[in-house]
């Protein structure tokens, strides 16, 4: 059995392949854009590196966003296509949750990422990693939610951490990192014992055209 996980939500294209014996192949490429042109090739090389084929895959994982609209589409389309063709389960995890799991340090955390146009993707997590309110799009002109203001000892995570730290009391800076490791995404997806069909997490209407990714999965699994 092998588990494949990938992330195409940012300027990075990342692939994590774990064989049944625990051997892992990981590849991360800073590509900017054009995930459709890179993803399947990276998956092919990962499978080859571990001596596997698509038929050896038994589970899939994918990052669902938020981030690049086109990148999210490419990742979800490829993941759904593979899951359907191979008849295997597919789990999804948000970038916000993965960052909280990676950098939350066992306490409450606010993950806040620069979304451009004076807005931020954000989500508040408690010490157990639960998100009572879910993700949201916060605009600079809007007041902070009361839950953010009242939470003591928040770990601030993400590219918007400095912005939030200047306006929130009783916080601690954790990291400005905005891209979780593919290993963390893979771990969270593997831990999902009852995965449901993942949906893209945009948090605002898409404003980019889809990349030409149709047929990529079919050509590799036929």
PDB file of C-alpha atoms in Angstrom:
ATOM      1  CA  UNK A   1       0.000   0.000   0.000  1.00  0.00           C
ATOM      2  CA  UNK A   2       1.213   3.522  -0.774  1.00  0.00           C
ATOM      3  CA  UNK A   3      -0.167   6.946   0.091  1.00  0.00           C
ATOM      4  CA  UNK A   4       0.209   9.964  -2.193  1.00  0.00           C
ATOM      5  CA  UNK A   5      -0.334  13.554  -1.040  1.00  0.00           C
ATOM      6  CA  UNK A   6       0.222  16.798  -2.928  1.00  0.00           C
ATOM      7  CA  UNK A   7      -0.138  20.558  -2.507  1.00  0.00           C
ATOM      8  CA  UNK A   8      -0.633  23.016  -5.375  1.00  0.00           C
ATOM      9  CA  UNK A   9      -2.212  25.896  -3.446  1.00  0.00           C
ATOM     10  CA  UNK A  10       0.747  28.312  -3.486  1.00  0.00           C
ATOM     11  CA  UNK A  11       3.804  29.143  -5.591  1.00  0.00           C
ATOM     12  CA  UNK A  12       5.127  25.722  -4.557  1.00  0.00           C
ATOM     13  CA  UNK A  13       4.232  22.362  -6.069  1.00  0.00           C
ATOM     14  CA  UNK A  14       4.840  19.626  -3.485  1.00  0.00           C
ATOM     15  CA  UNK A  15       4.466  15.839  -3.593  1.00  0.00           C
ATOM     16  CA  UNK A  16       4.746  13.332  -0.730  1.00  0.00           C
ATOM     17  CA  UNK A  17       4.708   9.594  -1.432  1.00  0.00           C
ATOM     18  CA  UNK A  18       4.823   7.075   1.421  1.00  0.00           C
ATOM     19  CA  UNK A  19       5.335   3.385   0.803  1.00  0.00           C
ATOM     20  CA  UNK A  20       3.806   0.686   3.025  1.00  0.00           C
ATOM     21  CA  UNK A  21       7.192   0.043   4.661  1.00  0.00           C
ATOM     22  CA  UNK A  22       7.411   3.692   5.731  1.00  0.00           C
ATOM     23  CA  UNK A  23       9.911   4.804   3.080  1.00  0.00           C
ATOM     24  CA  UNK A  24       9.058   8.330   1.906  1.00  0.00           C
ATOM     25  CA  UNK A  25       9.873  10.262  -1.248  1.00  0.00           C
ATOM     26  CA  UNK A  26       9.241  13.986  -1.063  1.00  0.00           C
ATOM     27  CA  UNK A  27       9.638  16.612  -3.777  1.00  0.00           C
ATOM     28  CA  UNK A  28       9.066  20.358  -3.468  1.00  0.00           C
ATOM     29  CA  UNK A  29       9.489  22.775  -6.374  1.00  0.00           C
ATOM     30  CA  UNK A  30       9.161  26.566  -6.308  1.00  0.00           C
ATOM     31  CA  UNK A  31       7.387  27.091  -9.631  1.00  0.00           C
ATOM     32  CA  UNK A  32       5.391  30.297  -9.183  1.00  0.00           C
ATOM     33  CA  UNK A  33       2.537  29.196 -11.413  1.00  0.00           C
ATOM     34  CA  UNK A  34       1.791  26.490 -13.959  1.00  0.00           C
ATOM     35  CA  UNK A  35       1.003  23.649 -11.556  1.00  0.00           C
ATOM     36  CA  UNK A  36      -0.792  21.745 -14.310  1.00  0.00           C
ATOM     37  CA  UNK A  37       2.471  21.472 -16.231  1.00  0.00           C
ATOM     38  CA  UNK A  38       4.454  20.184 -13.237  1.00  0.00           C
ATOM     39  CA  UNK A  39       2.252  18.104 -10.930  1.00  0.00           C
ATOM     40  CA  UNK A  40       1.814  14.847 -12.844  1.00  0.00           C
ATOM     41  CA  UNK A  41       5.475  14.763 -13.835  1.00  0.00           C
ATOM     42  CA  UNK A  42       6.468  15.141 -10.188  1.00  0.00           C
ATOM     43  CA  UNK A  43       4.101  12.332  -9.218  1.00  0.00           C
ATOM     44  CA  UNK A  44       5.511  10.105 -11.970  1.00  0.00           C
ATOM     45  CA  UNK A  45       9.066  10.709 -10.747  1.00  0.00           C
ATOM     46  CA  UNK A  46       8.099  10.033  -7.124  1.00  0.00           C
ATOM     47  CA  UNK A  47       6.498   6.727  -8.071  1.00  0.00           C
ATOM     48  CA  UNK A  48       9.557   5.776 -10.092  1.00  0.00           C
ATOM     49  CA  UNK A  49      11.897   6.670  -7.230  1.00  0.00           C
ATOM     50  CA  UNK A  50      10.132   4.195  -4.933  1.00  0.00           C
ATOM     51  CA  UNK A  51       9.591   1.537  -7.577  1.00  0.00           C
ATOM     52  CA  UNK A  52       5.824   1.987  -7.597  1.00  0.00           C
ATOM     53  CA  UNK A  53       3.052   2.473 -10.130  1.00  0.00           C
ATOM     54  CA  UNK A  54      -0.334   4.172  -9.902  1.00  0.00           C
ATOM     55  CA  UNK A  55      -1.920   0.778  -9.242  1.00  0.00           C
ATOM     56  CA  UNK A  56       0.055   0.596  -5.979  1.00  0.00           C
ATOM     57  CA  UNK A  57      -1.673   3.667  -4.539  1.00  0.00           C
ATOM     58  CA  UNK A  58      -4.243   2.942  -1.844  1.00  0.00           C
ATOM     59  CA  UNK A  59      -4.970   6.421  -0.489  1.00  0.00           C
ATOM     60  CA  UNK A  60      -4.694  10.055  -1.611  1.00  0.00           C
ATOM     61  CA  UNK A  61      -4.403  13.377   0.187  1.00  0.00           C
ATOM     62  CA  UNK A  62      -4.573  16.939  -1.112  1.00  0.00           C
ATOM     63  CA  UNK A  63      -4.337  20.501   0.200  1.00  0.00           C
ATOM     64  CA  UNK A  64      -7.651  22.280  -0.391  1.00  0.00           C
ATOM     65  CA  UNK A  65      -6.629  25.937   0.009  1.00  0.00           C
ATOM     66  CA  UNK A  66      -6.900  28.799   0.492  1.00  0.00           C
ATOM     67  CA  UNK A  67      -4.332  30.175  -1.916  1.00  0.00           C
ATOM     68  CA  UNK A  68      -3.919  30.276  -5.673  1.00  0.00           C
ATOM     69  CA  UNK A  69      -7.298  29.837  -7.345  1.00  0.00           C
ATOM     70  CA  UNK A  70      -5.807  28.098 -10.381  1.00  0.00           C
ATOM     71  CA  UNK A  71      -3.494  25.975  -8.242  1.00  0.00           C
ATOM     72  CA  UNK A  72      -6.343  24.815  -6.015  1.00  0.00           C
ATOM     73  CA  UNK A  73      -8.346  23.800  -9.087  1.00  0.00           C
ATOM     74  CA  UNK A  74      -5.445  21.821 -10.528  1.00  0.00           C
ATOM     75  CA  UNK A  75      -4.779  19.960  -7.276  1.00  0.00           C
ATOM     76  CA  UNK A  76      -8.397  19.089  -6.545  1.00  0.00           C
ATOM     77  CA  UNK A  77      -9.091  18.049 -10.133  1.00  0.00           C
ATOM     78  CA  UNK A  78      -6.047  15.778 -10.225  1.00  0.00           C
ATOM     79  CA  UNK A  79      -6.835  14.278  -6.817  1.00  0.00           C
ATOM     80  CA  UNK A  80     -10.473  13.604  -7.653  1.00  0.00           C
ATOM     81  CA  UNK A  81      -9.548  12.151 -11.026  1.00  0.00           C
ATOM     82  CA  UNK A  82      -6.999   9.787  -9.521  1.00  0.00           C
ATOM     83  CA  UNK A  83      -9.326   8.743  -6.709  1.00  0.00           C
ATOM     84  CA  UNK A  84     -12.085   7.982  -9.203  1.00  0.00           C
ATOM     85  CA  UNK A  85      -9.862   6.131 -11.671  1.00  0.00           C
ATOM     86  CA  UNK A  86      -8.126   4.065  -8.989  1.00  0.00           C
ATOM     87  CA  UNK A  87     -11.195   3.685  -6.749  1.00  0.00           C
ATOM     88  CA  UNK A  88      -9.318   4.730  -3.613  1.00  0.00           C
ATOM     89  CA  UNK A  89     -10.193   7.139  -0.764  1.00  0.00           C
ATOM     90  CA  UNK A  90      -9.224  10.806  -0.920  1.00  0.00           C
ATOM     91  CA  UNK A  91      -8.744  13.102   2.089  1.00  0.00           C
ATOM     92  CA  UNK A  92      -8.302  16.865   2.055  1.00  0.00           C
ATOM     93  CA  UNK A  93      -6.882  19.346   4.544  1.00  0.00           C
ATOM     94  CA  UNK A  94      -6.748  23.128   4.486  1.00  0.00           C
ATOM     95  CA  UNK A  95      -3.491  25.047   4.477  1.00  0.00           C
ATOM     96  CA  UNK A  96      -4.730  26.952   7.540  1.00  0.00           C
ATOM     97  CA  UNK A  97      -5.239  23.787   9.557  1.00  0.00           C
ATOM     98  CA  UNK A  98      -1.887  22.380   8.467  1.00  0.00           C
ATOM     99  CA  UNK A  99      -0.073  25.548   9.548  1.00  0.00           C
ATOM    100  CA  UNK A 100      -1.812  25.461  12.936  1.00  0.00           C
ATOM    101  CA  UNK A 101      -0.828  21.822  13.422  1.00  0.00           C
ATOM    102  CA  UNK A 102       2.757  22.548  12.423  1.00  0.00           C
ATOM    103  CA  UNK A 103       3.374  25.741  14.392  1.00  0.00           C
ATOM    104  CA  UNK A 104       0.641  25.988  17.054  1.00  0.00           C
ATOM    105  CA  UNK A 105       2.987  24.795  19.834  1.00  0.00           C
ATOM    106  CA  UNK A 106       0.179  23.076  21.726  1.00  0.00           C
ATOM    107  CA  UNK A 107      -1.830  26.214  22.474  1.00  0.00           C
ATOM    108  CA  UNK A 108      -4.474  28.372  20.781  1.00  0.00           C
ATOM    109  CA  UNK A 109      -3.397  29.852  17.475  1.00  0.00           C
ATOM    110  CA  UNK A 110      -4.513  32.296  14.823  1.00  0.00           C
ATOM    111  CA  UNK A 111      -3.394  31.469  11.309  1.00  0.00           C
ATOM    112  CA  UNK A 112      -3.554  34.580   9.155  1.00  0.00           C
ATOM    113  CA  UNK A 113      -2.272  34.736   5.579  1.00  0.00           C
ATOM    114  CA  UNK A 114      -1.966  37.722   3.266  1.00  0.00           C
ATOM    115  CA  UNK A 115      -4.624  37.300   0.576  1.00  0.00           C
ATOM    116  CA  UNK A 116      -3.809  40.506  -1.298  1.00  0.00           C
ATOM    117  CA  UNK A 117      -6.071  43.501  -1.889  1.00  0.00           C
ATOM    118  CA  UNK A 118      -5.951  44.456   1.817  1.00  0.00           C
ATOM    119  CA  UNK A 119      -7.431  41.143   2.916  1.00  0.00           C
ATOM    120  CA  UNK A 120      -6.308  38.068   4.850  1.00  0.00           C
ATOM    121  CA  UNK A 121      -7.302  34.423   4.995  1.00  0.00           C
ATOM    122  CA  UNK A 122      -7.664  33.581   8.676  1.00  0.00           C
ATOM    123  CA  UNK A 123      -8.772  30.889  11.077  1.00  0.00           C
ATOM    124  CA  UNK A 124      -8.712  30.627  14.867  1.00  0.00           C
ATOM    125  CA  UNK A 125      -7.812  27.262  16.432  1.00  0.00           C
ATOM    126  CA  UNK A 126      -8.018  26.167  20.057  1.00  0.00           C
ATOM    127  CA  UNK A 127      -5.323  24.175  21.852  1.00  0.00           C
ATOM    128  CA  UNK A 128      -6.737  20.888  20.553  1.00  0.00           C
ATOM    129  CA  UNK A 129      -6.614  22.080  16.948  1.00  0.00           C
ATOM    130  CA  UNK A 130     -10.388  22.560  16.726  1.00  0.00           C
ATOM    131  CA  UNK A 131     -11.745  25.572  14.853  1.00  0.00           C
ATOM    132  CA  UNK A 132     -15.002  26.764  16.476  1.00  0.00           C
ATOM    133  CA  UNK A 133     -15.810  29.410  13.868  1.00  0.00           C
ATOM    134  CA  UNK A 134     -14.131  28.056  10.735  1.00  0.00           C
ATOM    135  CA  UNK A 135     -12.075  30.001   8.174  1.00  0.00           C
ATOM    136  CA  UNK A 136     -12.905  33.500   7.001  1.00  0.00           C
ATOM    137  CA  UNK A 137     -11.721  36.326   4.769  1.00  0.00           C
ATOM    138  CA  UNK A 138     -10.774  39.306   6.951  1.00  0.00           C
ATOM    139  CA  UNK A 139     -10.512  42.745   5.344  1.00  0.00           C
ATOM    140  CA  UNK A 140      -8.313  45.435   6.841  1.00  0.00           C
ATOM    141  CA  UNK A 141     -11.163  47.912   7.137  1.00  0.00           C
ATOM    142  CA  UNK A 142     -13.181  45.489   9.277  1.00  0.00           C
ATOM    143  CA  UNK A 143     -12.791  45.113  13.056  1.00  0.00           C
ATOM    144  CA  UNK A 144     -11.224  41.934  14.370  1.00  0.00           C
ATOM    145  CA  UNK A 145     -13.722  39.263  15.478  1.00  0.00           C
ATOM    146  CA  UNK A 146     -14.397  39.252  19.221  1.00  0.00           C
ATOM    147  CA  UNK A 147     -13.025  35.708  19.486  1.00  0.00           C
ATOM    148  CA  UNK A 148      -9.616  36.963  18.350  1.00  0.00           C
ATOM    149  CA  UNK A 149      -9.665  39.828  20.816  1.00  0.00           C
ATOM    150  CA  UNK A 150     -10.620  37.632  23.773  1.00  0.00           C
ATOM    151  CA  UNK A 151      -8.309  34.669  23.172  1.00  0.00           C
ATOM    152  CA  UNK A 152      -5.312  34.801  25.559  1.00  0.00           C
ATOM    153  CA  UNK A 153      -1.835  33.692  24.561  1.00  0.00           C
ATOM    154  CA  UNK A 154      -2.560  33.298  20.861  1.00  0.00           C
ATOM    155  CA  UNK A 155       0.251  31.984  18.689  1.00  0.00           C
ATOM    156  CA  UNK A 156       0.240  34.081  15.516  1.00  0.00           C
ATOM    157  CA  UNK A 157       1.085  32.098  12.409  1.00  0.00           C
ATOM    158  CA  UNK A 158       1.450  33.160   8.789  1.00  0.00           C
ATOM    159  CA  UNK A 159       2.406  36.056   6.551  1.00  0.00           C
ATOM    160  CA  UNK A 160      -0.180  38.262   8.291  1.00  0.00           C
ATOM    161  CA  UNK A 161       1.112  37.540  11.798  1.00  0.00           C
ATOM    162  CA  UNK A 162       2.929  40.862  12.177  1.00  0.00           C
ATOM    163  CA  UNK A 163      -0.199  42.755  11.109  1.00  0.00           C
ATOM    164  CA  UNK A 164      -2.340  40.888  13.631  1.00  0.00           C
ATOM    165  CA  UNK A 165       0.261  41.191  16.384  1.00  0.00           C
ATOM    166  CA  UNK A 166       0.251  44.976  16.118  1.00  0.00           C
ATOM    167  CA  UNK A 167      -3.492  45.066  16.812  1.00  0.00           C
ATOM    168  CA  UNK A 168      -4.006  42.199  19.251  1.00  0.00           C
ATOM    169  CA  UNK A 169      -2.933  42.066  22.886  1.00  0.00           C
ATOM    170  CA  UNK A 170      -1.746  38.950  24.737  1.00  0.00           C
ATOM    171  CA  UNK A 171      -0.296  37.240  21.687  1.00  0.00           C
ATOM    172  CA  UNK A 172       2.982  35.520  20.885  1.00  0.00           C
ATOM    173  CA  UNK A 173       4.643  35.391  17.516  1.00  0.00           C
ATOM    174  CA  UNK A 174       5.103  31.825  16.275  1.00  0.00           C
ATOM    175  CA  UNK A 175       6.157  32.132  12.643  1.00  0.00           C
ATOM    176  CA  UNK A 176       5.686  34.172   9.484  1.00  0.00           C
ATOM    177  CA  UNK A 177       5.674  30.960   7.434  1.00  0.00           C
ATOM    178  CA  UNK A 178       2.731  30.766   5.046  1.00  0.00           C
ATOM    179  CA  UNK A 179       3.315  27.383   3.383  1.00  0.00           C
ATOM    180  CA  UNK A 180       3.013  24.232   5.517  1.00  0.00           C
ATOM    181  CA  UNK A 181       5.342  21.330   4.908  1.00  0.00           C
ATOM    182  CA  UNK A 182       3.982  18.638   2.629  1.00  0.00           C
ATOM    183  CA  UNK A 183       4.843  16.146   5.388  1.00  0.00           C
ATOM    184  CA  UNK A 184       2.375  17.862   7.740  1.00  0.00           C
ATOM    185  CA  UNK A 185      -0.344  17.873   5.088  1.00  0.00           C
ATOM    186  CA  UNK A 186       0.295  14.172   4.456  1.00  0.00           C
ATOM    187  CA  UNK A 187       0.185  13.354   8.171  1.00  0.00           C
ATOM    188  CA  UNK A 188      -3.156  15.107   8.653  1.00  0.00           C
ATOM    189  CA  UNK A 189      -4.669  13.475   5.578  1.00  0.00           C
ATOM    190  CA  UNK A 190      -3.500  10.041   6.716  1.00  0.00           C
ATOM    191  CA  UNK A 191      -5.042  10.636  10.149  1.00  0.00           C
ATOM    192  CA  UNK A 192      -8.493  11.196   8.618  1.00  0.00           C
ATOM    193  CA  UNK A 193     -10.134   7.831   9.250  1.00  0.00           C
ATOM    194  CA  UNK A 194     -13.338   8.655   7.364  1.00  0.00           C
ATOM    195  CA  UNK A 195     -12.483  11.052   4.542  1.00  0.00           C
ATOM    196  CA  UNK A 196     -15.251  12.751   2.600  1.00  0.00           C
ATOM    197  CA  UNK A 197     -14.975  14.293  -0.853  1.00  0.00           C
ATOM    198  CA  UNK A 198     -12.795  17.384  -0.319  1.00  0.00           C
ATOM    199  CA  UNK A 199     -14.006  20.750  -1.542  1.00  0.00           C
ATOM    200  CA  UNK A 200     -11.887  23.736  -2.583  1.00  0.00           C
ATOM    201  CA  UNK A 201     -11.427  26.394   0.080  1.00  0.00           C
ATOM    202  CA  UNK A 202     -11.359  29.706  -1.783  1.00  0.00           C
ATOM    203  CA  UNK A 203     -12.895  32.084   0.816  1.00  0.00           C
ATOM    204  CA  UNK A 204     -13.690  34.536  -1.989  1.00  0.00           C
ATOM    205  CA  UNK A 205     -14.912  34.244  -5.593  1.00  0.00           C
ATOM    206  CA  UNK A 206     -12.242  33.018  -8.021  1.00  0.00           C
ATOM    207  CA  UNK A 207     -10.734  35.702 -10.233  1.00  0.00           C
ATOM    208  CA  UNK A 208      -8.405  33.557 -12.337  1.00  0.00           C
ATOM    209  CA  UNK A 209      -9.009  31.290 -15.297  1.00  0.00           C
ATOM    210  CA  UNK A 210      -8.461  27.537 -14.813  1.00  0.00           C
ATOM    211  CA  UNK A 211      -5.222  26.067 -16.103  1.00  0.00           C
ATOM    212  CA  UNK A 212      -5.498  23.505 -18.897  1.00  0.00           C
ATOM    213  CA  UNK A 213      -5.298  20.327 -16.826  1.00  0.00           C
ATOM    214  CA  UNK A 214      -7.977  18.170 -18.461  1.00  0.00           C
ATOM    215  CA  UNK A 215      -6.797  14.750 -19.447  1.00  0.00           C
ATOM    216  CA  UNK A 216      -3.661  14.705 -17.291  1.00  0.00           C
ATOM    217  CA  UNK A 217      -4.942  12.031 -14.942  1.00  0.00           C
ATOM    218  CA  UNK A 218      -6.570   9.956 -17.666  1.00  0.00           C
ATOM    219  CA  UNK A 219      -3.320   9.725 -19.614  1.00  0.00           C
ATOM    220  CA  UNK A 220      -1.421   8.448 -16.569  1.00  0.00           C
ATOM    221  CA  UNK A 221      -3.935   5.921 -15.241  1.00  0.00           C
ATOM    222  CA  UNK A 222      -5.358   4.472 -18.462  1.00  0.00           C
TER     223      UNK A 222
END
